[in-house]
Short mmCIF file of C-alpha atoms in Angstrom, two decimals:
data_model
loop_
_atom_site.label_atom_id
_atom_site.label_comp_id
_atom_site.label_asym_id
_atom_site.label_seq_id
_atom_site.Cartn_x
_atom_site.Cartn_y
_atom_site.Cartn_z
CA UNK A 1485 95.50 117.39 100.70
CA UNK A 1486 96.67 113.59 100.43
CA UNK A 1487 99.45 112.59 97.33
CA UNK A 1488 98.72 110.14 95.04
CA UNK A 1489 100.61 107.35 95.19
CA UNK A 1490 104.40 108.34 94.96
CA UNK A 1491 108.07 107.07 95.54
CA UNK A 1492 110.32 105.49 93.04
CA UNK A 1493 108.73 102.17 93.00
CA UNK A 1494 105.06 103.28 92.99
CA UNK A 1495 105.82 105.42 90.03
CA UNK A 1496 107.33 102.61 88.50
CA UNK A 1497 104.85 100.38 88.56
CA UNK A 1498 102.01 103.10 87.93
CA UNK A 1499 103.61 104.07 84.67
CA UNK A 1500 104.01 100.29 83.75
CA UNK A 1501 100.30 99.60 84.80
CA UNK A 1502 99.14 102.64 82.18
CA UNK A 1503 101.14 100.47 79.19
CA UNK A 1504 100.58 96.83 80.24
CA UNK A 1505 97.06 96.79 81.84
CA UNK A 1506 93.78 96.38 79.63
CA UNK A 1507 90.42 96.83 80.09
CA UNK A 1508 88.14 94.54 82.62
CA UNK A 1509 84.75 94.30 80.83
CA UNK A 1510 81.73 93.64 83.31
CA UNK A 1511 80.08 90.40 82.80
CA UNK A 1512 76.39 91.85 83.72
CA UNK A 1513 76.72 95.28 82.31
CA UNK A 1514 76.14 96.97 79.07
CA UNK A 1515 78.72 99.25 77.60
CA UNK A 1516 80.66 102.10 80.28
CA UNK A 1517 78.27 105.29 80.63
CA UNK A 1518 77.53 104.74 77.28
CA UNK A 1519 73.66 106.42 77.47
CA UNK A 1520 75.37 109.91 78.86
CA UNK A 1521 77.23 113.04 78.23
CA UNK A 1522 80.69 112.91 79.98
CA UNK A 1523 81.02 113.99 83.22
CA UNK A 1524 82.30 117.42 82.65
CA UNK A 1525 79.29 117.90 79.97
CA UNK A 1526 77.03 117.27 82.71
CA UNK A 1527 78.54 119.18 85.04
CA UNK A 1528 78.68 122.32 82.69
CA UNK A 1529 75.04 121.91 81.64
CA UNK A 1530 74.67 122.61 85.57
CA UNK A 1531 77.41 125.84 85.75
CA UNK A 1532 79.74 123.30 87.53
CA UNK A 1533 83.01 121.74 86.69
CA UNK A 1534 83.90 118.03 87.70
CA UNK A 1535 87.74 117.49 87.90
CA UNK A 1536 90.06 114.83 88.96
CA UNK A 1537 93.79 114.88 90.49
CA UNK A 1538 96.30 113.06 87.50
CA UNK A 1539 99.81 112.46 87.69
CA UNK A 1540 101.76 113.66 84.66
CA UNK A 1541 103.56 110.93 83.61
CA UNK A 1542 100.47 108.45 83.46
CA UNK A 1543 98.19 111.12 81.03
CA UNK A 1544 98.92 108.71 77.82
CA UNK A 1545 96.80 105.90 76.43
CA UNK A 1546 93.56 104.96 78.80
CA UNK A 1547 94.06 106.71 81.55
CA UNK A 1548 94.65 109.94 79.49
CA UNK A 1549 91.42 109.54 77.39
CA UNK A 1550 89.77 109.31 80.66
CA UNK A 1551 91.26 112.57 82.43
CA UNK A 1552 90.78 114.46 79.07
CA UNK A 1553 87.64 113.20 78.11
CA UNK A 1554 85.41 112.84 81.18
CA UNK A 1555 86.72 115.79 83.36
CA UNK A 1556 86.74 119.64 82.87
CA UNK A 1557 89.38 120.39 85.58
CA UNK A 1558 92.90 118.43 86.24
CA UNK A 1559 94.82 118.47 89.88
CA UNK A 1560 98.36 118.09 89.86
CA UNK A 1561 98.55 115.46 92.67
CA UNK A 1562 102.22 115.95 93.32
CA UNK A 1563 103.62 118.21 90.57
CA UNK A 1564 102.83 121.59 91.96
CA UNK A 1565 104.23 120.66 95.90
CA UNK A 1566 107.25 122.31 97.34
CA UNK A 1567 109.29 119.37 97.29
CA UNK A 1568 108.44 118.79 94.07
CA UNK A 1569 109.00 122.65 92.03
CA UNK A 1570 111.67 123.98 94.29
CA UNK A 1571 113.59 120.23 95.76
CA UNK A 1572 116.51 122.84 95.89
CA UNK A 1573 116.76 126.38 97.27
CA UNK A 1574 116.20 128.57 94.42
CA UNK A 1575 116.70 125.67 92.14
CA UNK A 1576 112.81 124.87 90.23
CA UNK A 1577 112.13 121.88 88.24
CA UNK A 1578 108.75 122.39 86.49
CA UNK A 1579 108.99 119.53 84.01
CA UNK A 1580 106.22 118.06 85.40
CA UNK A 1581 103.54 120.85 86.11
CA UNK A 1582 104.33 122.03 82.56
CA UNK A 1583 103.02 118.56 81.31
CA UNK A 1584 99.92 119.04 82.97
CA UNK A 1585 99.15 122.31 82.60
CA UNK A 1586 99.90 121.98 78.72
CA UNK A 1587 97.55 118.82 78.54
CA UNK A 1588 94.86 121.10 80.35
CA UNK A 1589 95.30 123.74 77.50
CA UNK A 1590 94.96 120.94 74.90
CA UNK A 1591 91.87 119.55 76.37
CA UNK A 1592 90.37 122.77 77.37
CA UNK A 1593 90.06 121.85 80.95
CA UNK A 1594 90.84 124.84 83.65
CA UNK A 1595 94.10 124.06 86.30
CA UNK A 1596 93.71 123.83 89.92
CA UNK A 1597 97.14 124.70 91.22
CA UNK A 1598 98.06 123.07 93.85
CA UNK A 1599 99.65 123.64 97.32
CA UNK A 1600 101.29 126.93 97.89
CA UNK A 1601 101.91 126.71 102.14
CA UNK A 1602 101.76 123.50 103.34
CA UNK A 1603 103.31 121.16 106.26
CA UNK A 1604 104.13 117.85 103.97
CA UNK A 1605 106.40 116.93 101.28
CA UNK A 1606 108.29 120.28 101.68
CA UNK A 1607 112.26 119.62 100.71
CA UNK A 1608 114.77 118.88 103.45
CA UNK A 1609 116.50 122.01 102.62
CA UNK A 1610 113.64 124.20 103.62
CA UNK A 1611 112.42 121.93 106.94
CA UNK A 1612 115.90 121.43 108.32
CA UNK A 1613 116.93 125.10 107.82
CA UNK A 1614 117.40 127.35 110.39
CA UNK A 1615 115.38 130.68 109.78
CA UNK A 1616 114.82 133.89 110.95
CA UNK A 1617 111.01 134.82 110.54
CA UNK A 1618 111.64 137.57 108.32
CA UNK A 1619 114.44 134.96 106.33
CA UNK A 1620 111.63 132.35 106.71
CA UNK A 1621 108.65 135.07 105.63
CA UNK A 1622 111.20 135.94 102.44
CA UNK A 1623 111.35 132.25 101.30
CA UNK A 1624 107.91 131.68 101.30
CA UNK A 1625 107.02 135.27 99.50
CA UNK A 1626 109.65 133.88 96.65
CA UNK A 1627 108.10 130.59 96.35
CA UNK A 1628 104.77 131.97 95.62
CA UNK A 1629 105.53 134.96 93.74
CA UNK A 1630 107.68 132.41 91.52
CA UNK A 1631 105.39 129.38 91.28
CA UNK A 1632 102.15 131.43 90.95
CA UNK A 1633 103.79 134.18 88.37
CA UNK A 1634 105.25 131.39 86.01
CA UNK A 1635 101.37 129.59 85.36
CA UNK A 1636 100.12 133.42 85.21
CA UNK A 1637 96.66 133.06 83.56
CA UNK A 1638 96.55 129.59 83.26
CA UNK A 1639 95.63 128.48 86.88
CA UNK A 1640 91.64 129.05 87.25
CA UNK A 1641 92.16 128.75 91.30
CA UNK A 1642 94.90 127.58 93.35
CA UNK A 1643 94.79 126.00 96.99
CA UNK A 1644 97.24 128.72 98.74
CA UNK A 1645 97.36 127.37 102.16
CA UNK A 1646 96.47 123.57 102.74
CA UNK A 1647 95.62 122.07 105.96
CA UNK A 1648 96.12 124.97 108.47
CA UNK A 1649 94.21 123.40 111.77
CA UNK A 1650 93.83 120.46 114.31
CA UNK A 1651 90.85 118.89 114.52
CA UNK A 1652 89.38 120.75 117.23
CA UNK A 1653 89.90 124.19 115.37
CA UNK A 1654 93.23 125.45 117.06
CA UNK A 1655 96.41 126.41 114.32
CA UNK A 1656 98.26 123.42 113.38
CA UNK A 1657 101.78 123.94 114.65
CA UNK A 1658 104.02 123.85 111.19
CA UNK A 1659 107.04 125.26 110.12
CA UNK A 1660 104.89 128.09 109.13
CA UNK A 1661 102.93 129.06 112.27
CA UNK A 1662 105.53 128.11 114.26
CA UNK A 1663 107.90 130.48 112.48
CA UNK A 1664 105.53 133.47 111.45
CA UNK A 1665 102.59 132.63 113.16
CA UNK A 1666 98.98 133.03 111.76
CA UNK A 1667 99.58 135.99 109.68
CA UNK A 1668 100.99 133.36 107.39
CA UNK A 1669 97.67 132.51 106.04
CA UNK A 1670 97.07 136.07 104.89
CA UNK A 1671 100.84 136.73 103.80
CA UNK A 1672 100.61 134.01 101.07
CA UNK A 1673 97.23 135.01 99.86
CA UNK A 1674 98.08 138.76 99.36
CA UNK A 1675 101.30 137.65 97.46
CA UNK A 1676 99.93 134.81 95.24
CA UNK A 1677 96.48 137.74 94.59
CA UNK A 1678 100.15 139.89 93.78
CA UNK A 1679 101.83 137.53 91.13
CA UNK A 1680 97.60 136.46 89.30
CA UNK A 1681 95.50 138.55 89.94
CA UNK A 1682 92.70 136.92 88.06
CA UNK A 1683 93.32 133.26 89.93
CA UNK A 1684 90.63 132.35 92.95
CA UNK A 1685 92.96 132.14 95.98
CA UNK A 1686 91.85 128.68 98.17
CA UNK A 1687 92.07 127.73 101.44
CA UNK A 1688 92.36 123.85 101.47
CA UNK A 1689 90.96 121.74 104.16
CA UNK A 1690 90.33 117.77 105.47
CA UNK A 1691 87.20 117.20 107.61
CA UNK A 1692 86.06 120.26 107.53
CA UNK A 1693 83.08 118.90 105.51
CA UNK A 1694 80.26 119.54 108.01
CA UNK A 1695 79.78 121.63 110.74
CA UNK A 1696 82.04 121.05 113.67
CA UNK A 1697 84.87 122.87 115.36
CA UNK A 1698 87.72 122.39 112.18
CA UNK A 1699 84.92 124.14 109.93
CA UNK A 1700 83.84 126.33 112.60
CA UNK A 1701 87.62 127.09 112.93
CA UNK A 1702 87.66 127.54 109.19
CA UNK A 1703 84.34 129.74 108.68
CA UNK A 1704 85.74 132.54 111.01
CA UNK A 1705 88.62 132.72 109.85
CA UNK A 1706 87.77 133.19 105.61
CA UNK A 1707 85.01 135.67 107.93
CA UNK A 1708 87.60 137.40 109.52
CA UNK A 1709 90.23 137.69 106.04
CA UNK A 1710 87.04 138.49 104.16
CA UNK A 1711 86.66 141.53 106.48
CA UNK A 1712 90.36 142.35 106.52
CA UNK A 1713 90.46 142.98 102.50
CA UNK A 1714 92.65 139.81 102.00
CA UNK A 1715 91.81 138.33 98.75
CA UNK A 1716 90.05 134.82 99.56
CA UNK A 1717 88.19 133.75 97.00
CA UNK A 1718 87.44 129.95 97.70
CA UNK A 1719 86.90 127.28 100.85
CA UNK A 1720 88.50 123.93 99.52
CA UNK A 1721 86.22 120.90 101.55
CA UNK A 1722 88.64 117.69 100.65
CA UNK A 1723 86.09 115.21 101.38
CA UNK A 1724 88.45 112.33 102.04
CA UNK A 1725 85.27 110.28 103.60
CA UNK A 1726 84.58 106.50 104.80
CA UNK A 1727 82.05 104.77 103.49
CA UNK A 1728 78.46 105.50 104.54
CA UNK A 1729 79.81 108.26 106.49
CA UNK A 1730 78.78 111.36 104.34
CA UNK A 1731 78.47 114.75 106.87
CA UNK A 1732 74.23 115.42 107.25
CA UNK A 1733 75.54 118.60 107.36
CA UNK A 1734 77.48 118.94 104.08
CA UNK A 1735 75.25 121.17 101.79
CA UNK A 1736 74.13 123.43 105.13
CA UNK A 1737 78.29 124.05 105.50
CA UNK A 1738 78.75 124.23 102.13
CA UNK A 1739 76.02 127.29 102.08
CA UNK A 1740 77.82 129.02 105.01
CA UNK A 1741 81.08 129.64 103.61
CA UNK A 1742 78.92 130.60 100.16
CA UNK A 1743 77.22 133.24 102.48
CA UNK A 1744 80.74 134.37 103.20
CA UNK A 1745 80.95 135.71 99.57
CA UNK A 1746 83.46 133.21 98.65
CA UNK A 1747 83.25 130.33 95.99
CA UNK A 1748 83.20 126.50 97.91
CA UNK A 1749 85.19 123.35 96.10
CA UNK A 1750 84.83 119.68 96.99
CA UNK A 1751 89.22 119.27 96.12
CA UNK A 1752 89.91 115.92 97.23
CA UNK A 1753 86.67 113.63 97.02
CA UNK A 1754 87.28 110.10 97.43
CA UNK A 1755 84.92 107.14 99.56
CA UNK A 1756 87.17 104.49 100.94
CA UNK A 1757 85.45 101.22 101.84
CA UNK A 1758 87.04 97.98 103.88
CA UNK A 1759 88.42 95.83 101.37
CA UNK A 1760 87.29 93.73 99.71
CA UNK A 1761 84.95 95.46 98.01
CA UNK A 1762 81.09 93.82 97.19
CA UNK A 1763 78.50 94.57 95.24
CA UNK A 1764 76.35 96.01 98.59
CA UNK A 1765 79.51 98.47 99.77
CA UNK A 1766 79.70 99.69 95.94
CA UNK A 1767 76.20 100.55 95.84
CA UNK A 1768 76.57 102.45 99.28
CA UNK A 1769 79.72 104.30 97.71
CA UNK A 1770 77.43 105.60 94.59
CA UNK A 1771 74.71 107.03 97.18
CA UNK A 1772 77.73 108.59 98.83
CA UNK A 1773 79.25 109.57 95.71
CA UNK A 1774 76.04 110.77 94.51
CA UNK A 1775 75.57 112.62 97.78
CA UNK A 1776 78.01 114.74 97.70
CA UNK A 1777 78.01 115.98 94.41
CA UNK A 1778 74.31 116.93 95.29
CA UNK A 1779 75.41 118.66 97.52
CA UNK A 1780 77.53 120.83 95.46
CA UNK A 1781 74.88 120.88 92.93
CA UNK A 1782 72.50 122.01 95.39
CA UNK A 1783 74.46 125.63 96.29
CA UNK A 1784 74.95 128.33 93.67
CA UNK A 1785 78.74 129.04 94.90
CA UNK A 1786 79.94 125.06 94.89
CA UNK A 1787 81.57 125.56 91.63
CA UNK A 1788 83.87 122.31 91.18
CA UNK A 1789 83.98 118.66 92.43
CA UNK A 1790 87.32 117.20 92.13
CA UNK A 1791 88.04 113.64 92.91
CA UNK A 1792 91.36 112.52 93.75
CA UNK A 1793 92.52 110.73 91.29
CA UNK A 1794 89.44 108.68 89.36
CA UNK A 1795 90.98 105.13 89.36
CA UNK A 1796 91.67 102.68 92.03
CA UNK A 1797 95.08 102.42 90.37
CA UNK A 1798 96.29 105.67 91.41
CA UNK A 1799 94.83 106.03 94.84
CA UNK A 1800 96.88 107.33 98.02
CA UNK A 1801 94.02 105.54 100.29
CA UNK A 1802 95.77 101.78 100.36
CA UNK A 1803 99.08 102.53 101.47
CA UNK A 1804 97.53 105.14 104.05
CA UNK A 1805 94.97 102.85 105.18
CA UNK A 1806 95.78 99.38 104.96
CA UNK A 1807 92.58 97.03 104.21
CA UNK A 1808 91.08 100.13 103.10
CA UNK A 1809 90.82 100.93 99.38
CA UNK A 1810 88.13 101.28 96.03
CA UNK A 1811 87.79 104.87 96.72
CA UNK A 1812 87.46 106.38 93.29
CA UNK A 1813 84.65 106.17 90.43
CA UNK A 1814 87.20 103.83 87.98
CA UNK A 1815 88.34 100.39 89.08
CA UNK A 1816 91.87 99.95 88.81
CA UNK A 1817 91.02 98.63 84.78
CA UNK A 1818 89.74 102.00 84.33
CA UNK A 1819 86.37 100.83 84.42
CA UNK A 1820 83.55 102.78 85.44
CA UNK A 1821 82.29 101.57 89.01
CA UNK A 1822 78.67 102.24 90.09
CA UNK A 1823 80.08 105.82 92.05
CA UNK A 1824 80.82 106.92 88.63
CA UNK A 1825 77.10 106.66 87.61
CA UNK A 1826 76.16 108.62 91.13
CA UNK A 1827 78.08 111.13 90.06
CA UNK A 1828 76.56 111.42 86.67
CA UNK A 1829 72.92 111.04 88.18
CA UNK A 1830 73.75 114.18 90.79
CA UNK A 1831 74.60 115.81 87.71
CA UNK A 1832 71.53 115.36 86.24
CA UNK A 1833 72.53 111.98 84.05
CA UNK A 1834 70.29 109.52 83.33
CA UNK A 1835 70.38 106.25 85.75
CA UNK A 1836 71.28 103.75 83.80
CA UNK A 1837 73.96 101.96 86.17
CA UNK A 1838 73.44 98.63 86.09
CA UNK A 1839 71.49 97.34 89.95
CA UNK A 1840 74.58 96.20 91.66
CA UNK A 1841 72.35 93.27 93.04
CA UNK A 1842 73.64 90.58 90.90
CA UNK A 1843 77.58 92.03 90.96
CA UNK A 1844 79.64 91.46 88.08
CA UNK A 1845 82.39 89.15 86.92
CA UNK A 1846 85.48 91.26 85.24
CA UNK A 1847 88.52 89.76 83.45
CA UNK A 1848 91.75 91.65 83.34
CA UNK A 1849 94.50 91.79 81.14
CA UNK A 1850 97.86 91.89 81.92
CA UNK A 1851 101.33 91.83 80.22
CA UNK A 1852 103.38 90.85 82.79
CA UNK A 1853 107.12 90.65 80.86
CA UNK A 1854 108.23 91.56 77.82
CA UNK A 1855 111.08 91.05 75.76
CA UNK A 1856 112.59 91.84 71.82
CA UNK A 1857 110.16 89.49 70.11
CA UNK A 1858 108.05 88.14 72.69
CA UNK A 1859 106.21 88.78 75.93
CA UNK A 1860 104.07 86.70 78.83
CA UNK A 1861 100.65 87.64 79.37
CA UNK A 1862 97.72 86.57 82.06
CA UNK A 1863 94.29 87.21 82.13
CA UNK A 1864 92.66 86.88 85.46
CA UNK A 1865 88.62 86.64 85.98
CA UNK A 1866 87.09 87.75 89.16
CA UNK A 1867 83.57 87.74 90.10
CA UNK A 1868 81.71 90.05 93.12
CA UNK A 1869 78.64 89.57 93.49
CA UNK A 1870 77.74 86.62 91.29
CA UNK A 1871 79.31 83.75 89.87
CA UNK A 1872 80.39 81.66 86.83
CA UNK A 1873 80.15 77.46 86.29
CA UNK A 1874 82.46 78.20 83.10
CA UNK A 1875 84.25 80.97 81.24
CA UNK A 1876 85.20 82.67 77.93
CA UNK A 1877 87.57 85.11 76.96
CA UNK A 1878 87.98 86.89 73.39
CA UNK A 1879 89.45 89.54 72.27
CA UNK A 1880 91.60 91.20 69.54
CA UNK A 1881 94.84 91.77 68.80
CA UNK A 1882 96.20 95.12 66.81
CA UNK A 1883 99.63 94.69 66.21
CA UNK A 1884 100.13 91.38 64.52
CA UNK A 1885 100.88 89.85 68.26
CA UNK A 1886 100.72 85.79 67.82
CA UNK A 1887 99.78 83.40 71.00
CA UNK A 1888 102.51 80.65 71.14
CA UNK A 1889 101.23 78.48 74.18
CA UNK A 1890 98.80 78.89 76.93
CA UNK A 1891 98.09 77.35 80.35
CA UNK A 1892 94.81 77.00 82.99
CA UNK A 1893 93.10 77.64 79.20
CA UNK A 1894 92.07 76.69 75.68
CA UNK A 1895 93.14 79.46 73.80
CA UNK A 1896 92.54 79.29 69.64
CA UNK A 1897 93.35 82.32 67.38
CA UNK A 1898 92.64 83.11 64.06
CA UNK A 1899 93.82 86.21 62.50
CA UNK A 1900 93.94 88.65 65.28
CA UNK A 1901 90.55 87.18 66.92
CA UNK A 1902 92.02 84.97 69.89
CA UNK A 1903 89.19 83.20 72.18
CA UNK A 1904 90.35 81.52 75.32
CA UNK A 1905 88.02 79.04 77.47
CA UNK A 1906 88.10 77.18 80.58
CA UNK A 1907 90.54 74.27 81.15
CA UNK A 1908 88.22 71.10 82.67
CA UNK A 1909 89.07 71.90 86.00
CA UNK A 1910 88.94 75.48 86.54
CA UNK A 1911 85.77 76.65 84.75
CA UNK A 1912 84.04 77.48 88.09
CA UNK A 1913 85.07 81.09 89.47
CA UNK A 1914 82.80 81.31 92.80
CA UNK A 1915 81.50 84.85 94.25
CA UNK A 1916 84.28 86.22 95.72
CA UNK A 1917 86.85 84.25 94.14
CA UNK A 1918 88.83 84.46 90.64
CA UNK A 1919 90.99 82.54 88.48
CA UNK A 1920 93.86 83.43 86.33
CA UNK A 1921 95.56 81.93 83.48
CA UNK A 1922 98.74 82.94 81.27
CA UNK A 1923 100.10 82.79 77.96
CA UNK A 1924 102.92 83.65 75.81
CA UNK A 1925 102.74 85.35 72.51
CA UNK A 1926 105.33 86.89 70.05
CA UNK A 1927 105.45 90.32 68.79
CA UNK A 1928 106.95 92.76 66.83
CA UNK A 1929 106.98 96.64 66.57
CA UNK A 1930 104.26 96.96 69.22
CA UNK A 1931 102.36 95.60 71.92
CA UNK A 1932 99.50 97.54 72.76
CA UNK A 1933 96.79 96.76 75.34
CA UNK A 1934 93.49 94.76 73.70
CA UNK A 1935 90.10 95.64 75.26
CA UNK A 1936 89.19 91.81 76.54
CA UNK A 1937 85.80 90.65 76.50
CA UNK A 1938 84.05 87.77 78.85
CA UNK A 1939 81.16 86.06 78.02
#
């Protein structure tokens, strides 16, 4: 299990990137996945359900027409962590969780709780503690029986334990194993299968996605629980993969655990590519995209795809991975990248991606301050993949919002219409390479986000 991006100043800036930023149109391409069902129709039509990890705050405007419309399952990325719930002992903030679960309910999409027992982001009260096992044992048993009992009948399946081994299949030592040992694992399944009985009970792993010693590690012991009575109902694969670098093995694992009598979840599913990204490593992330949900498709008891977190905006990988990023099916303007049509072909969509041959040239727009009457905005043009000798932006406005003066462009408006061109010297935006210019505009009342349009 990986966060999304989190800390003060990430969240910050994430919530003012959901207001401020518009919609990047591609140059080349017709409209978004316009020919197709959304995802989670797809998926249905198939007995599957696609989901997507979402942080609470953000699930307004875009970015929550996206979550509500295209997926049939939501992830709380943070809101469901220790840390997060119980950030003091006995003391539970579920502001957060609430919001998600009750935009679930409103969508009809099912909840994937998530993590129960895990060794990150627990509070320092718990990890600096000093506990006696059976003190220790006690504080987890409350946790669950609290957290799990409260979303009673509204969490579909929850990821119990999260990331219990080393790479080479022994227990990782945690707080937990260290302090109870491996009768952990089927401790906090029997008491979250106590407080919902109805919920599938998960165990959550990363590269356990085809067969090797982790998922070896893995397969005996749901085998060995299975034969015990302890209620495990699901094998969560997390598929945090590198581009090109989808397991041969994936759908043979994926059929063992099935074999097992348990369900099998792809939780975490993301393809992280060096940056910057090109039109030839986002073709490559579609056939991995597509892959993988194929996969899934592919095995009776693979019952949900999750990706973590479906725009580029939101994405844990670039301040994990530094030069590494473009993991999800959405660019960071909540555009649809060529993984999201992989997805939708695995599900049986039509292919009607654009060929990522010729790339695309996007143009963003940003509000980048904002005061009482007035605000500065930029719109900035970048091209992968092909190029441009001169440029033209339009779009318009919905709120009465008035462009004052411009720079780097010719910018006319009439009515709400507003059409910006290049200035003489920087009509030329070269494969690879972008151009940006600003303006600022009065407003009053509101300032919403315009979808922009280059041609």
């Amino acid at each position: 299990m990986r966060s999304l991006r989190t800390g003060s100043a990430r969240a910050s800036l994430a919530s003012l990137a959901s207001v401020l930023t518009g919609a990047a149109l591609l140059f080349t391409a017709p409209a978004a996945h316009a020919a197709d069902p959304p995802l989670r129709d797809l998926a249905a039509a198939k007995g599957k359900v696609v989901g997507t990890a979402v942080t609470g705050s953000r699930l307004t405007g875009a970015y929550g027409d996206i979550a509500g419309g295209q997926f049939g399952s939501l992830t709380p990325g943070n809101a469901m962590k220790w840390e997060t719930v119980e950030p003091t002992r006995g003391g539970f903030d579920w502001t957060e969780a609430d919001q998600i679960v009750a935009f679930a309910q409103a969508h009809d999409q099912q909840v994937r709780g998530h993590t129960l027992v895990w060794h990150s982001q627990n509070p320092g009260w718990l990890t600096n503690g000093t506990w006696t096992p059976a003190q220790l044992g006690s504080l987890l048993q409350n946790h669950i029986s609290t957290e799990v009992g409260r979303y009673k009948g509204k969490i579909a399946a929850w990821d119990v334990v999260n990331e219990p081994f080393n790479e080479d299949g022994t227990y990782r030592s945690d707080l937990w194993y260290d302090g109870l040992g491996p009768d952990y694992i089927a401790n906090a399944l029997t008491w979250a299968h106590a407080a919902d009985p109805d919920a599938k009970l998960y165990i959550n792993d990363y590269n356990v996605e085809g067969v090797n010693a982790k998922s070896t590690a893995l397969y005996n012991l749901v085998k060995s629980l299975k034969a015990q009575g302890v209620p495990i109902g699901g094998v969560g694969l997390q598929a945090h993969l590198i581009l090109g670098q989808v397991p041969s093995t994936l759908q043979q694992n994926i059929q063992r655990f099935a074999d097992l009598g348990v369900d099998v979840a792809i939780t975490e599913l993301d393809v992280r590519m060096q940056l910057p990204a090109d039109s030839t490593k986002l073709a490559q992330q579609a056939a991995d995209f597509k892959s993988v949900v194929a996969a899934c498709a592919a095995v009776a008891r693979c019952v949900n795809v999750t990706v973590w977190g479906f725009t580029d905006a939101d994405s844990w990988v670039p301040s994990t991975f530094p030069g590494y990023g473009a993991a999800t099916p959405y660019d960071e303007n909540y555009q649809p990248k060529p993984a999201y049509h992989g997805i939708a072909e695995a599900l049986g969509g039509s292919t009607t991606t654009p060929p990522p041959g010729p790339g695309a040239c996007t143009a963003a727009y940003t509000v980048t301050s904002q005061w009482n009457d007035g605000f500065t905005g930029q719109v900035k043009i970048s091209c992968s993949g092909a190029s441009l000798s001169s440029w033209k932006v339009s779009w318009n406005y919905g709120a009465g919002q008035r462009i004052t003066q411009a720079w780097n462009a010719a910018c006319t408006q009439s009515g709400t219409a507003v059409s910006c061109a290049n200035a003489s010297y920087n009509g030329a935006v070269p494969d690879g390479g972008s151009v940006t210019f600003g303006f600022n505009a009065s407003w009053s009342g509101g300032n919403p986000v315009p979808a922009v349009t280059l041609g």
